PDB file of C-alpha atoms in Angstrom:
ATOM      1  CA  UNK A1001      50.662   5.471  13.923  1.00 42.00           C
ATOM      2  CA  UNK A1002      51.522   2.776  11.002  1.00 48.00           C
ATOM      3  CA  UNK A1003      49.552   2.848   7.490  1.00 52.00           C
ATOM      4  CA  UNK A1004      46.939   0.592   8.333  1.00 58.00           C
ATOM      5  CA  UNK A1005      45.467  -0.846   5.197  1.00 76.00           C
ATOM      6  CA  UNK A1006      42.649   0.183   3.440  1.00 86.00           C
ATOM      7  CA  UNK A1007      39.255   0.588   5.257  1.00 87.00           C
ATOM      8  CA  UNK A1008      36.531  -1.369   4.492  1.00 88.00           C
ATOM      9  CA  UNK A1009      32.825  -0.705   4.312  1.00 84.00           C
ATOM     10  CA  UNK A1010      31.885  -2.906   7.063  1.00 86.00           C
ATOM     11  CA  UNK A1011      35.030  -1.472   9.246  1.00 86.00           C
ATOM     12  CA  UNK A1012      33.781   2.337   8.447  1.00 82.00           C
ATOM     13  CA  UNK A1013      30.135   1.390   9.760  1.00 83.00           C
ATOM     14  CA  UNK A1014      31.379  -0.156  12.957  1.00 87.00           C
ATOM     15  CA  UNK A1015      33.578   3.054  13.547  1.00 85.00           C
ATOM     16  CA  UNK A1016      29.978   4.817  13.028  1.00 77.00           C
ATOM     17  CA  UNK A1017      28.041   2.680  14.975  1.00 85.00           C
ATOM     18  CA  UNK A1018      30.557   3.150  18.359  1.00 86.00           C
ATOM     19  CA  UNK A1019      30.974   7.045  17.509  1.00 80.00           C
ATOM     20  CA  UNK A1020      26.870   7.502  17.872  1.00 83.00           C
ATOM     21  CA  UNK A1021      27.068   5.131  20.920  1.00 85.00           C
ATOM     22  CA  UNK A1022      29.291   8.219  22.371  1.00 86.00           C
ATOM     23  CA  UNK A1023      32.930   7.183  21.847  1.00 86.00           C
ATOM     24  CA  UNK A1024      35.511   9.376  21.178  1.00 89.00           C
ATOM     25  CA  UNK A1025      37.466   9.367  18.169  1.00 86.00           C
ATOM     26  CA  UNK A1026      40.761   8.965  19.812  1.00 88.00           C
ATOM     27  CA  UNK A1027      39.391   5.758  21.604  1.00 88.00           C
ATOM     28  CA  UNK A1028      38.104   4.108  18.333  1.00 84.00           C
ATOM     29  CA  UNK A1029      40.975   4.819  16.892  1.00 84.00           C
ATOM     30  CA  UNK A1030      43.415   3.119  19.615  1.00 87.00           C
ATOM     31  CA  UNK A1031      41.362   0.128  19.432  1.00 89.00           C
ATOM     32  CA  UNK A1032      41.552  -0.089  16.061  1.00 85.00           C
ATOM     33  CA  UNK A1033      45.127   1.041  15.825  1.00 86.00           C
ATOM     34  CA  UNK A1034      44.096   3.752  13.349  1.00 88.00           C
ATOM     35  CA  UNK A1035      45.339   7.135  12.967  1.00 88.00           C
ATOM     36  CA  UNK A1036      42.114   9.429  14.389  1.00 88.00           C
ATOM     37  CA  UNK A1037      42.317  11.280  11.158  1.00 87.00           C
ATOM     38  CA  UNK A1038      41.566   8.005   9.207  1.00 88.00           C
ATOM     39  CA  UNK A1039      39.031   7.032  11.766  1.00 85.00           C
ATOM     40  CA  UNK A1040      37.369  10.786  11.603  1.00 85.00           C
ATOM     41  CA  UNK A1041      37.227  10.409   7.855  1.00 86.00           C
ATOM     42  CA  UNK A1042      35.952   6.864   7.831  1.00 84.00           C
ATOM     43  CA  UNK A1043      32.934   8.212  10.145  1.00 81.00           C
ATOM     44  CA  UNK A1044      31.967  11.002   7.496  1.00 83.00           C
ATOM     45  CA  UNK A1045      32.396   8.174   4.813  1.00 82.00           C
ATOM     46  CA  UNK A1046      30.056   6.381   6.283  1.00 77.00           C
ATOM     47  CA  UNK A1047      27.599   8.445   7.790  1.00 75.00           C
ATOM     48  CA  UNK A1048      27.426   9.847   3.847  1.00 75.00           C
ATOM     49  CA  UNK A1049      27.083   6.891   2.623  1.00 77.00           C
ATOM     50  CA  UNK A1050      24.393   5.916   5.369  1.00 79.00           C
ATOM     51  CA  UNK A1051      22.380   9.065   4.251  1.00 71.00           C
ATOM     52  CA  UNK A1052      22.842   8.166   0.547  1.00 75.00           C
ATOM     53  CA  UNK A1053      20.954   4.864   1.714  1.00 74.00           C
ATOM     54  CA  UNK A1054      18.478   6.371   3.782  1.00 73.00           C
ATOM     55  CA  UNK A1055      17.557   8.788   0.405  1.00 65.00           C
ATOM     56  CA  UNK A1056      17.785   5.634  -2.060  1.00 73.00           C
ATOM     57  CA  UNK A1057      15.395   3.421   0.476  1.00 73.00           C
ATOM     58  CA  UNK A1058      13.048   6.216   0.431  1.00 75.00           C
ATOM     59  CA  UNK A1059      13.067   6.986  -2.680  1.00 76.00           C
ATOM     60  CA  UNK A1060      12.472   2.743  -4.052  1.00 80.00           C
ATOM     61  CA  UNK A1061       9.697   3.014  -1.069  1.00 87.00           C
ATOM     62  CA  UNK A1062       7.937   6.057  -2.852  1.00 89.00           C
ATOM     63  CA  UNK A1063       8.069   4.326  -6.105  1.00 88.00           C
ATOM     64  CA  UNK A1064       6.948   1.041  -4.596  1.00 88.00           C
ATOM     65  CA  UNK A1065       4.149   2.242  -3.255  1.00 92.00           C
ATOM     66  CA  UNK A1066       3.316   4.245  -6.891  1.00 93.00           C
ATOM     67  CA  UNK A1067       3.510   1.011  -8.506  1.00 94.00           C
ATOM     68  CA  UNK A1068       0.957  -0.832  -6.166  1.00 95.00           C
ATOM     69  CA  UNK A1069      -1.623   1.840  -6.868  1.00 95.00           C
ATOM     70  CA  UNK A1070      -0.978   1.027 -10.507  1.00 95.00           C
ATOM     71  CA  UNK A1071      -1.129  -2.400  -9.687  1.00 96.00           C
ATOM     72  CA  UNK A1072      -4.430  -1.648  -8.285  1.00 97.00           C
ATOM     73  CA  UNK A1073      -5.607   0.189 -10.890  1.00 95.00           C
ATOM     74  CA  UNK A1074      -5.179  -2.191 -13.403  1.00 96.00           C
ATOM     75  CA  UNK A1075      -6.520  -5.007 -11.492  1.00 97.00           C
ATOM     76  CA  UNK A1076     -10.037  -2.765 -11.181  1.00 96.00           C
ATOM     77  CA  UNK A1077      -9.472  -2.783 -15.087  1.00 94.00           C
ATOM     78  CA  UNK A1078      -9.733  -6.499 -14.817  1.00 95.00           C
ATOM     79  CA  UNK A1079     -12.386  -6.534 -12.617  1.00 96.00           C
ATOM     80  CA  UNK A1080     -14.531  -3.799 -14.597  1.00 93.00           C
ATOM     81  CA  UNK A1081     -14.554  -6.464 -17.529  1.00 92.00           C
ATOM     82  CA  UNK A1082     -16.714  -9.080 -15.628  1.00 95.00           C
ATOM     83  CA  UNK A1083     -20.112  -7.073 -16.762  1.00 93.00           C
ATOM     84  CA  UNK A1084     -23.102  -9.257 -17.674  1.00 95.00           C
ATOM     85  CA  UNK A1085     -24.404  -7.289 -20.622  1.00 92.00           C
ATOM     86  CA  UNK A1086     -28.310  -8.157 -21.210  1.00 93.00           C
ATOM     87  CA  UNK A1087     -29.419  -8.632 -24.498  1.00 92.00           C
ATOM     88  CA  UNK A1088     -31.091  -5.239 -24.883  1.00 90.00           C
ATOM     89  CA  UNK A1089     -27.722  -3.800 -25.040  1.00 89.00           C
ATOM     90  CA  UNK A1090     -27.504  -5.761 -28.373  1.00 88.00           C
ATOM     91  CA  UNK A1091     -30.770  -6.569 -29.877  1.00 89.00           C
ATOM     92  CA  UNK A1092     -31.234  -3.419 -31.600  1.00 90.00           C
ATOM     93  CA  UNK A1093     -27.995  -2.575 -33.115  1.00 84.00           C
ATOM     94  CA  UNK A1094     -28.547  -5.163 -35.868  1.00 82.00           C
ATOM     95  CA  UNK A1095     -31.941  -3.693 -37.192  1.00 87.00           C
ATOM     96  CA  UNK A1096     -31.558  -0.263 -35.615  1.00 86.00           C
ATOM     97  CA  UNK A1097     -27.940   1.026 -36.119  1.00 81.00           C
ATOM     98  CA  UNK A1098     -28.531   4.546 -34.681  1.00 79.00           C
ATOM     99  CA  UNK A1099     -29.905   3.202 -31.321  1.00 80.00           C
ATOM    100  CA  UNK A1100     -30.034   5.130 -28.195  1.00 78.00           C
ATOM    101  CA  UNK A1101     -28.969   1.335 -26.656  1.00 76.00           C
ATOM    102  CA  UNK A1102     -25.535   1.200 -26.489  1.00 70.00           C
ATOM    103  CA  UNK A1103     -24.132  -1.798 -28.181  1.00 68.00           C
ATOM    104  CA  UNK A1104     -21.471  -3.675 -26.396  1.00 60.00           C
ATOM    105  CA  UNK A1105     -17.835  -4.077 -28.255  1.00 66.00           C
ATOM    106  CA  UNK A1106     -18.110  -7.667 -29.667  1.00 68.00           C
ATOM    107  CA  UNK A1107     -15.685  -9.482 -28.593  1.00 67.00           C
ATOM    108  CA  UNK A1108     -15.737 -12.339 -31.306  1.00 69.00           C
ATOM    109  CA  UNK A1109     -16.289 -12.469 -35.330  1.00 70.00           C
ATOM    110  CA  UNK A1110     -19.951 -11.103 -36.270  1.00 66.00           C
ATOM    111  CA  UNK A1111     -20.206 -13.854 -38.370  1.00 70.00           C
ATOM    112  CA  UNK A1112     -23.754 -16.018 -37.958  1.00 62.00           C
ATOM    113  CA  UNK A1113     -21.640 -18.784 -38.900  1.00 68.00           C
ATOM    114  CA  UNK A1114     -18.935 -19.783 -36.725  1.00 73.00           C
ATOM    115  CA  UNK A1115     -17.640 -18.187 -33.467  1.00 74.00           C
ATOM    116  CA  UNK A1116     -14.289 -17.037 -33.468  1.00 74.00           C
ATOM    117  CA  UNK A1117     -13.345 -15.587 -29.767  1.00 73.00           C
ATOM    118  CA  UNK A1118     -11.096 -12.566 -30.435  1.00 71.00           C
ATOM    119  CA  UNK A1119      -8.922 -10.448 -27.394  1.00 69.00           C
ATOM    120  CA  UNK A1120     -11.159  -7.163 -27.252  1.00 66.00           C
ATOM    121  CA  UNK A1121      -9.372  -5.867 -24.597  1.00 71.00           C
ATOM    122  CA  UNK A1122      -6.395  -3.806 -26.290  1.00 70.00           C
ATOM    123  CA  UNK A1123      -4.740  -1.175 -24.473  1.00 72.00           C
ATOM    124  CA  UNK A1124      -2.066   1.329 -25.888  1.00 74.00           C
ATOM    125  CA  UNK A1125       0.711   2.243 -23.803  1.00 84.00           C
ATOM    126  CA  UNK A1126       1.520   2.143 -19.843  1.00 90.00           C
ATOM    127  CA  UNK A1127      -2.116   0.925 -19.058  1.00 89.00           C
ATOM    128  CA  UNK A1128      -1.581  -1.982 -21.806  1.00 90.00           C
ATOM    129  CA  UNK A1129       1.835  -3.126 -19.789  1.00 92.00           C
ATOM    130  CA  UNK A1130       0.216  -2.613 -16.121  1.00 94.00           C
ATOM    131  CA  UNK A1131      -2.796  -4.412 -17.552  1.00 94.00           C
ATOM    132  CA  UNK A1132      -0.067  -7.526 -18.144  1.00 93.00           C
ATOM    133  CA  UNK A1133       2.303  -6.915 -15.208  1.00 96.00           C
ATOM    134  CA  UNK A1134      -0.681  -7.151 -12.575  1.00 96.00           C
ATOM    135  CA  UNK A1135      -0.841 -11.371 -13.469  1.00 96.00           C
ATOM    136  CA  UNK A1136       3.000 -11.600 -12.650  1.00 96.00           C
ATOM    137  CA  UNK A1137       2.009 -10.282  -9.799  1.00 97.00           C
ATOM    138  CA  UNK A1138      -0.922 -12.390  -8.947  1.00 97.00           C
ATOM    139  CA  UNK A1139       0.521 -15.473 -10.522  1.00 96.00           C
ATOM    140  CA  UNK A1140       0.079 -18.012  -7.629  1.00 96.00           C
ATOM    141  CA  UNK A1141      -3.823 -17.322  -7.868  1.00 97.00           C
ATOM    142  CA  UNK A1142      -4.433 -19.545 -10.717  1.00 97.00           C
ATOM    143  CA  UNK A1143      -7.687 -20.273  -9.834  1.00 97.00           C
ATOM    144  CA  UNK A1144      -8.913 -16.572  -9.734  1.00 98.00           C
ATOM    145  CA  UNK A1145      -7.769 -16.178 -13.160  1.00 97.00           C
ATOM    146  CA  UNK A1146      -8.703 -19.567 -14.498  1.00 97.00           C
ATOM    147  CA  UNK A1147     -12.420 -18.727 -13.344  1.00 98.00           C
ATOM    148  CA  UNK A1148     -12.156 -14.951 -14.461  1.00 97.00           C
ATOM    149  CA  UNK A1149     -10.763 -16.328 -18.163  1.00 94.00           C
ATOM    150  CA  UNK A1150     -13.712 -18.648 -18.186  1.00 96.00           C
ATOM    151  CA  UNK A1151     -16.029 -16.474 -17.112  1.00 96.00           C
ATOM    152  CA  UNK A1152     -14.870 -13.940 -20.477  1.00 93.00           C
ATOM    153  CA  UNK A1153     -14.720 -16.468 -22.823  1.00 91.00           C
ATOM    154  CA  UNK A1154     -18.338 -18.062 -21.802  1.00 94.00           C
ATOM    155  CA  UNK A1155     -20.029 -14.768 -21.948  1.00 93.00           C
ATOM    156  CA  UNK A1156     -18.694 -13.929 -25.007  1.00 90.00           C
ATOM    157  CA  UNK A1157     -20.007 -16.988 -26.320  1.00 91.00           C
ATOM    158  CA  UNK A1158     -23.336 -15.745 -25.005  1.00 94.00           C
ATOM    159  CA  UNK A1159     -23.281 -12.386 -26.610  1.00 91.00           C
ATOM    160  CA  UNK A1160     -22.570 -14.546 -30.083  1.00 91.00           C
ATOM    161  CA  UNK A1161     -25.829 -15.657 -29.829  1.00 93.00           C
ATOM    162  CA  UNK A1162     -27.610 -13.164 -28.483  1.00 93.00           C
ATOM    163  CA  UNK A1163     -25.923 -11.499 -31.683  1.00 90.00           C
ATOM    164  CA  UNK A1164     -27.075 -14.174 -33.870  1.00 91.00           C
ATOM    165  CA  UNK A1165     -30.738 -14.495 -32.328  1.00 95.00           C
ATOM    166  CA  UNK A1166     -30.846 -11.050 -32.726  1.00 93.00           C
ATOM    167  CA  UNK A1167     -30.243 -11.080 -36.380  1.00 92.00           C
ATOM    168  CA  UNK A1168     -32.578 -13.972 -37.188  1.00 94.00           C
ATOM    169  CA  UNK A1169     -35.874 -12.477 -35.589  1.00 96.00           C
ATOM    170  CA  UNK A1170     -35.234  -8.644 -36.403  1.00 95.00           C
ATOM    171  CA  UNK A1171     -34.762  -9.920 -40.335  1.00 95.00           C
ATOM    172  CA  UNK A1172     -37.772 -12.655 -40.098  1.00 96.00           C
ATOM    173  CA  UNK A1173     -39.598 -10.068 -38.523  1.00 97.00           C
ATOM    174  CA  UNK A1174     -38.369  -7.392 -41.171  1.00 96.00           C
ATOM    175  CA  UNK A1175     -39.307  -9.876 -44.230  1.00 96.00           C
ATOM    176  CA  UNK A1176     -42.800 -11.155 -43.087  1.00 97.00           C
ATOM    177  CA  UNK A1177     -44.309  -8.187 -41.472  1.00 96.00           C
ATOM    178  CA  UNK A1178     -43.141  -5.631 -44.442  1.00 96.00           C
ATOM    179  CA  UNK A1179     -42.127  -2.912 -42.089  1.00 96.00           C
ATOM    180  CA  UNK A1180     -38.853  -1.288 -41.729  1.00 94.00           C
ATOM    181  CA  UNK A1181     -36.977  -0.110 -38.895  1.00 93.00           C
ATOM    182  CA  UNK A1182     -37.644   3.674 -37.969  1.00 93.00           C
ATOM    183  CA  UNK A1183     -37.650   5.803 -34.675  1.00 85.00           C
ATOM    184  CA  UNK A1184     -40.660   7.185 -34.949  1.00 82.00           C
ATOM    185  CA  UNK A1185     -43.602   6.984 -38.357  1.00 89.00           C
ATOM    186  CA  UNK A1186     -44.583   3.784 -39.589  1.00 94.00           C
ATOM    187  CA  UNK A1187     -42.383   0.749 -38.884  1.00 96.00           C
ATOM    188  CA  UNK A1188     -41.059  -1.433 -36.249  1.00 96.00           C
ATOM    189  CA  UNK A1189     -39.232   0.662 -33.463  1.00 95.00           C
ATOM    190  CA  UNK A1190     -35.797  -1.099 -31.407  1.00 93.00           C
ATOM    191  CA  UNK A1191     -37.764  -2.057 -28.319  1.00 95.00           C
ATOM    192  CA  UNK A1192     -39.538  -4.247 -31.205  1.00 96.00           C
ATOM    193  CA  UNK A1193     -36.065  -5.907 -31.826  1.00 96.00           C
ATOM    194  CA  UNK A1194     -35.258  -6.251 -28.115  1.00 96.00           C
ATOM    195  CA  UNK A1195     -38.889  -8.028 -27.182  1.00 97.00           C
ATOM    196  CA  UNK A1196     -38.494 -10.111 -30.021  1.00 97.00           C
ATOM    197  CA  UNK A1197     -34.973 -11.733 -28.400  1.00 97.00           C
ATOM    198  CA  UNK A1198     -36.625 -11.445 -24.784  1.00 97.00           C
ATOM    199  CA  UNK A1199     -39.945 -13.239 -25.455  1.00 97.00           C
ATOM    200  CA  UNK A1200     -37.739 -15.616 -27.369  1.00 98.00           C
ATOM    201  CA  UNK A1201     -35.873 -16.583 -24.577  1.00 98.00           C
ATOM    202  CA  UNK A1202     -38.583 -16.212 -22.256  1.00 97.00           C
ATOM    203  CA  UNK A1203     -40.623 -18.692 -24.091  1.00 97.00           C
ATOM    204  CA  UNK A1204     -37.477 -21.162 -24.777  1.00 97.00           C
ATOM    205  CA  UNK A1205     -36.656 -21.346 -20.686  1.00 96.00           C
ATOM    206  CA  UNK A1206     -40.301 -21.456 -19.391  1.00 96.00           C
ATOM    207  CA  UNK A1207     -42.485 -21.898 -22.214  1.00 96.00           C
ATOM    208  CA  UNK A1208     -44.447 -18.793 -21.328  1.00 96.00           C
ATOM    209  CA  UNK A1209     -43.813 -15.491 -22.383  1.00 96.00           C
ATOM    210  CA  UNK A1210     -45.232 -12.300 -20.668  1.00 95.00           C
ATOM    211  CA  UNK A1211     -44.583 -10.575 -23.878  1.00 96.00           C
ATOM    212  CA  UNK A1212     -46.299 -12.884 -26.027  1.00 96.00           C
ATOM    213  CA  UNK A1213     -49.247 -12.548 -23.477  1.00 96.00           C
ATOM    214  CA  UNK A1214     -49.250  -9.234 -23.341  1.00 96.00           C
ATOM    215  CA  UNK A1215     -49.769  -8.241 -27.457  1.00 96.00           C
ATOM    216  CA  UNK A1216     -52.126  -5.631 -28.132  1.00 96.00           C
ATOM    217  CA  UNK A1217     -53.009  -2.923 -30.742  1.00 95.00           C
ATOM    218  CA  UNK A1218     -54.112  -0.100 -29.791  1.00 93.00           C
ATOM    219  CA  UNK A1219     -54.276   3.560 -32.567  1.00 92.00           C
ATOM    220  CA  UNK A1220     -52.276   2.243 -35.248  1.00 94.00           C
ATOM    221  CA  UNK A1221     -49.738   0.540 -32.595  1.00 96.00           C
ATOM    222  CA  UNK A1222     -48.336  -2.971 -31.919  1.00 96.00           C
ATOM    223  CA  UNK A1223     -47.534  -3.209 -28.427  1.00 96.00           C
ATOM    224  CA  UNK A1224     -46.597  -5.625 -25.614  1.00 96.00           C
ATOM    225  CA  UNK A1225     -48.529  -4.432 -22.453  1.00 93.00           C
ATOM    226  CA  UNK A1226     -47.004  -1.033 -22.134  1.00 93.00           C
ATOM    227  CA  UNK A1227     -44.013  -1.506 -24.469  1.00 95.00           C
ATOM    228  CA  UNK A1228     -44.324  -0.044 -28.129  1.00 96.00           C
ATOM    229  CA  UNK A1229     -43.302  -1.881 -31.025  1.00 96.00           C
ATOM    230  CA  UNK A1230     -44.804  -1.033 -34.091  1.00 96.00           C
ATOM    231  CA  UNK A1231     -46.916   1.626 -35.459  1.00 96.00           C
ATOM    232  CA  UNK A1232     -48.501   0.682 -38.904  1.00 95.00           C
ATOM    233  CA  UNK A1233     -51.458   2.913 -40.702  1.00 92.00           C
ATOM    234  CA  UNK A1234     -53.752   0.178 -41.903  1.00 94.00           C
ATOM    235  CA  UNK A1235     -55.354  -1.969 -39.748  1.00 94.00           C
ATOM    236  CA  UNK A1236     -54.289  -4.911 -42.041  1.00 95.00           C
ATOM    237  CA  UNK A1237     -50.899  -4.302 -41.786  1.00 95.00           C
ATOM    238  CA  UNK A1238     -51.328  -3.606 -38.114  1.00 95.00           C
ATOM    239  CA  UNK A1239     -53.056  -7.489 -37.733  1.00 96.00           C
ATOM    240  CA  UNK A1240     -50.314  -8.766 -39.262  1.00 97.00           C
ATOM    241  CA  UNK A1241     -47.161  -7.314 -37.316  1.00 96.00           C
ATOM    242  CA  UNK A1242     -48.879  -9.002 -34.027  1.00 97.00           C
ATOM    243  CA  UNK A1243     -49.106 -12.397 -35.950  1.00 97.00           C
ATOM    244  CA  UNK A1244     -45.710 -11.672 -37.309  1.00 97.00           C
ATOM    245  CA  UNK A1245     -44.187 -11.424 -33.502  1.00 98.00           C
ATOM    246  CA  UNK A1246     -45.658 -14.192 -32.395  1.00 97.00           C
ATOM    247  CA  UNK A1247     -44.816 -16.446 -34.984  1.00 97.00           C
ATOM    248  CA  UNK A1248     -41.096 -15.275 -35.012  1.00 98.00           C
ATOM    249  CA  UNK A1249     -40.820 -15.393 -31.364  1.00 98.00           C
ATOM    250  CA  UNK A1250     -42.341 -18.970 -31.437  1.00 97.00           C
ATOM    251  CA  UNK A1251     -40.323 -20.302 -34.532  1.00 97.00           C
ATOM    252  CA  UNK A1252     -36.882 -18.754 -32.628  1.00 97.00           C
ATOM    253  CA  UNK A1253     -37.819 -20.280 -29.349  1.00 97.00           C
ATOM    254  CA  UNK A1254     -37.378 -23.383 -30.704  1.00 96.00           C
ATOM    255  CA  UNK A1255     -33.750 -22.537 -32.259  1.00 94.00           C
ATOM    256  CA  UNK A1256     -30.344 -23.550 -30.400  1.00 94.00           C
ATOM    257  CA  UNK A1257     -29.511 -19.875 -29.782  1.00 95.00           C
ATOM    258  CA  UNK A1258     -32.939 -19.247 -27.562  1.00 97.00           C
ATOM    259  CA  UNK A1259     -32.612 -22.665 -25.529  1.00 97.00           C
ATOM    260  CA  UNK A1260     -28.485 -21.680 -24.972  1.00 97.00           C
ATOM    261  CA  UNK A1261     -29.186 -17.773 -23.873  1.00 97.00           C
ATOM    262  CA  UNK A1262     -32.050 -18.857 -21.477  1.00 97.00           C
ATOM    263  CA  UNK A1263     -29.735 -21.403 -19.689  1.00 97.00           C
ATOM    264  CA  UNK A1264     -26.317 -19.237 -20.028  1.00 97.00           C
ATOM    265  CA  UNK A1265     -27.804 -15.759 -19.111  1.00 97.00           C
ATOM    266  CA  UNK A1266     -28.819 -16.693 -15.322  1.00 97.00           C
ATOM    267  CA  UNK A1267     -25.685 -19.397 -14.978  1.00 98.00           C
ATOM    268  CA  UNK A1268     -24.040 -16.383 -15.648  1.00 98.00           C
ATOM    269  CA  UNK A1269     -24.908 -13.892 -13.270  1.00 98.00           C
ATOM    270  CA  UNK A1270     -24.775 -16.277 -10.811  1.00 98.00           C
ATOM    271  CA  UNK A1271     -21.337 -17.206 -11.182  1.00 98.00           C
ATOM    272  CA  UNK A1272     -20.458 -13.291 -11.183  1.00 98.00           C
ATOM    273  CA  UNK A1273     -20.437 -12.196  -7.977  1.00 97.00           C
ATOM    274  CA  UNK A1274     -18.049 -15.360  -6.648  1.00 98.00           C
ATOM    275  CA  UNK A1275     -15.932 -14.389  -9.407  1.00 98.00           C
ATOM    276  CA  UNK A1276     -15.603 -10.677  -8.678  1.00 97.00           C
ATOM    277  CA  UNK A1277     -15.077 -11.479  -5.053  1.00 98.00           C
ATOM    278  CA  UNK A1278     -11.559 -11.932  -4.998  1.00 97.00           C
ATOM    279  CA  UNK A1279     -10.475  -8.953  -7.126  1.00 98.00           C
ATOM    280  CA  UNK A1280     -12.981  -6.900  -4.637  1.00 97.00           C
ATOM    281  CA  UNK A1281     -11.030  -8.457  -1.799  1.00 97.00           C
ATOM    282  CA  UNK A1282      -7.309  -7.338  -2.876  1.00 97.00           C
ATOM    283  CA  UNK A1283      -8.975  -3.952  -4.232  1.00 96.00           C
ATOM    284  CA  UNK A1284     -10.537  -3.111  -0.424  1.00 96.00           C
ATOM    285  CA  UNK A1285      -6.695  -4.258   1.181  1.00 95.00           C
ATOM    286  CA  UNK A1286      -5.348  -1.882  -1.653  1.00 96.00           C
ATOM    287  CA  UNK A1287      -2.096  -4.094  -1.892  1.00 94.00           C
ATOM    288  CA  UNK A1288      -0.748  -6.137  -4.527  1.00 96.00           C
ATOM    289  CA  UNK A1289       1.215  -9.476  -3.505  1.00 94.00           C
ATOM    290  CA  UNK A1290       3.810 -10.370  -4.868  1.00 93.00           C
ATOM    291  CA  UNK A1291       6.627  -8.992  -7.895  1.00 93.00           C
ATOM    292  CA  UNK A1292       6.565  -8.526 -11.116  1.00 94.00           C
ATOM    293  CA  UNK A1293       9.712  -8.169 -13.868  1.00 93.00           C
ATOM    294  CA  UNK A1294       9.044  -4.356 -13.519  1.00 92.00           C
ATOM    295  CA  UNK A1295       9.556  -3.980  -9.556  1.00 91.00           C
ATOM    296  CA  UNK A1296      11.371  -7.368  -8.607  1.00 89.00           C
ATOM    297  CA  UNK A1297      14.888  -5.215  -9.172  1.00 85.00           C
ATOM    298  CA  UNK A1298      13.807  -2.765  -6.402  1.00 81.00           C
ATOM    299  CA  UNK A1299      12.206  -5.486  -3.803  1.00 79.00           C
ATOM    300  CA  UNK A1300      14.632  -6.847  -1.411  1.00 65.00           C
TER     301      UNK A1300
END
């Protein structure tokens, strides 16, 4: 049998392909005027480098899959951001730094002044790429990110002045009613600090306020209805913490950063849930569309 010359790829798959279909060796070589030892070793060739396939294809599949569920992950990272965060989470921190209220990381310049909208979102590591990779993957849905970017940047610019409200009435309130802030003697307490920005903003949307309404003093206490705010040990100085809150809350009702948190707060969470919805939706498929520069290499 003449040197044939050299066997391709393509030729050693066919030679597979008719050997599993059940013919012999001697008859695919004949037809393919081949010496049967060529055509023997072409079949192992190939059915190696078949197997070799079969190992790499599972292998970019297992990975594949690994890197959706990261994709995943970091898109519930994205979602876990959209968080309306009430102004109680805030009031106090200002006046009361050792709070039990968790404060909320401010995600602009604590500066009364000016806002200045900083990233507060920073990630170390494989988390910090995933967190960027999962928008190359979802880059066709420009609208979900336009309105999730929107929605970051307007609540931020909510928390600024809840931030800055909060500074104004716990100080006023500090100055004029000559108490300081404590936990528990005499002094104003943080739920003071946080009904002072609520009946501020209740009183700036509706031009009521339940807390206002509800001011009472009752053994050496300032409170509103049940609340406590205040605990004073002369009855002077216990007259003139209620006057106090009501004039602050009054005077900062009628302040920009009242009117804007009473309007923003409800738009808010009413934009939230339509917002969410399509990062819930991909999260409950648990699938990713589309590639990113990390996987696009192993995606045929």
């Amino acid at each position: 049998m003449p040197r044939g010359k050299k066997v391709s790829p393509i030729e050693r798959e066919a030679w597979l392909a008719k050997f599993q279909s059940g013919e012999s060796i001697s008859e695919i070589a004949a037809q393919a005027n081949r010496h049967q030892s060529t055509v023997s070793k072409g079949i192992r060739q190939a059915e190696d480098e078949k197997s070799r396939a079969v190992a790499r294809a599972s292998m970019y599949q297992h990975t594949l899959e690994t890197h959706n569920r990261a994709m995943v992950a970091a898109l519930v990272r994205h979602k876990e951001r959209l968080s309306f965060r009430p102004p109680s989470q805030i009031a106090p921190y200002h006046s009361h730094k050792n709070s039990p209220v968790r404060p909320p990381d401010f995600p602009f310049e604590l500066n009364p002044r000016e806002f200045i909208r900083h990233d507060d979102w920073h990630v170390e590591g494989i988390h910090g790429l995933e967190n960027d990779l999962i928008r190359h993957h979802l880059r066709d849905r420009i609208t979900m990110w336009r309105n999730y970017d929107k929605w970051l940047d307007d609540h931020a610019r909510y928390l600024w002045h809840v931030w800055r409200l909060s500074v104004d009435v716990s100080e006023n309130f500090r100055a004029e009613s000559r108490l300081e802030p404590v936990r528990d003697k005499e002094g104003f307490f943080d739920s003071c600090s946080i009904s002072l920005v609520e009946a501020s903003v209740e009183l700036a949307g509706t031009g009521e306020s339940e807390l206002v309404a509800g001011l009472n003093t009752d053994h050496g206490n300032v409170n509103a209805g049940p609340i406590r705010l205040a605990h004073a040990e002369s009855p002077e100085s216990l007259e003139r913490a209620k006057l106090v809150f009501e004039t602050v809350v009054g005077q900062a009702a009628r302040g920009g950063d009242a009117k804007i948190i009473a309007t923003e707060a409800p738009r808010l969470t009413q934009l939230l849930p339509g917002i969410k919805r399509p990062f819930e939706l991909i999260q409950v498929m648990q699938i990713v569309e589309g590639v990113c520069e990390a996987c696009k290499p192993y995606v045929k």
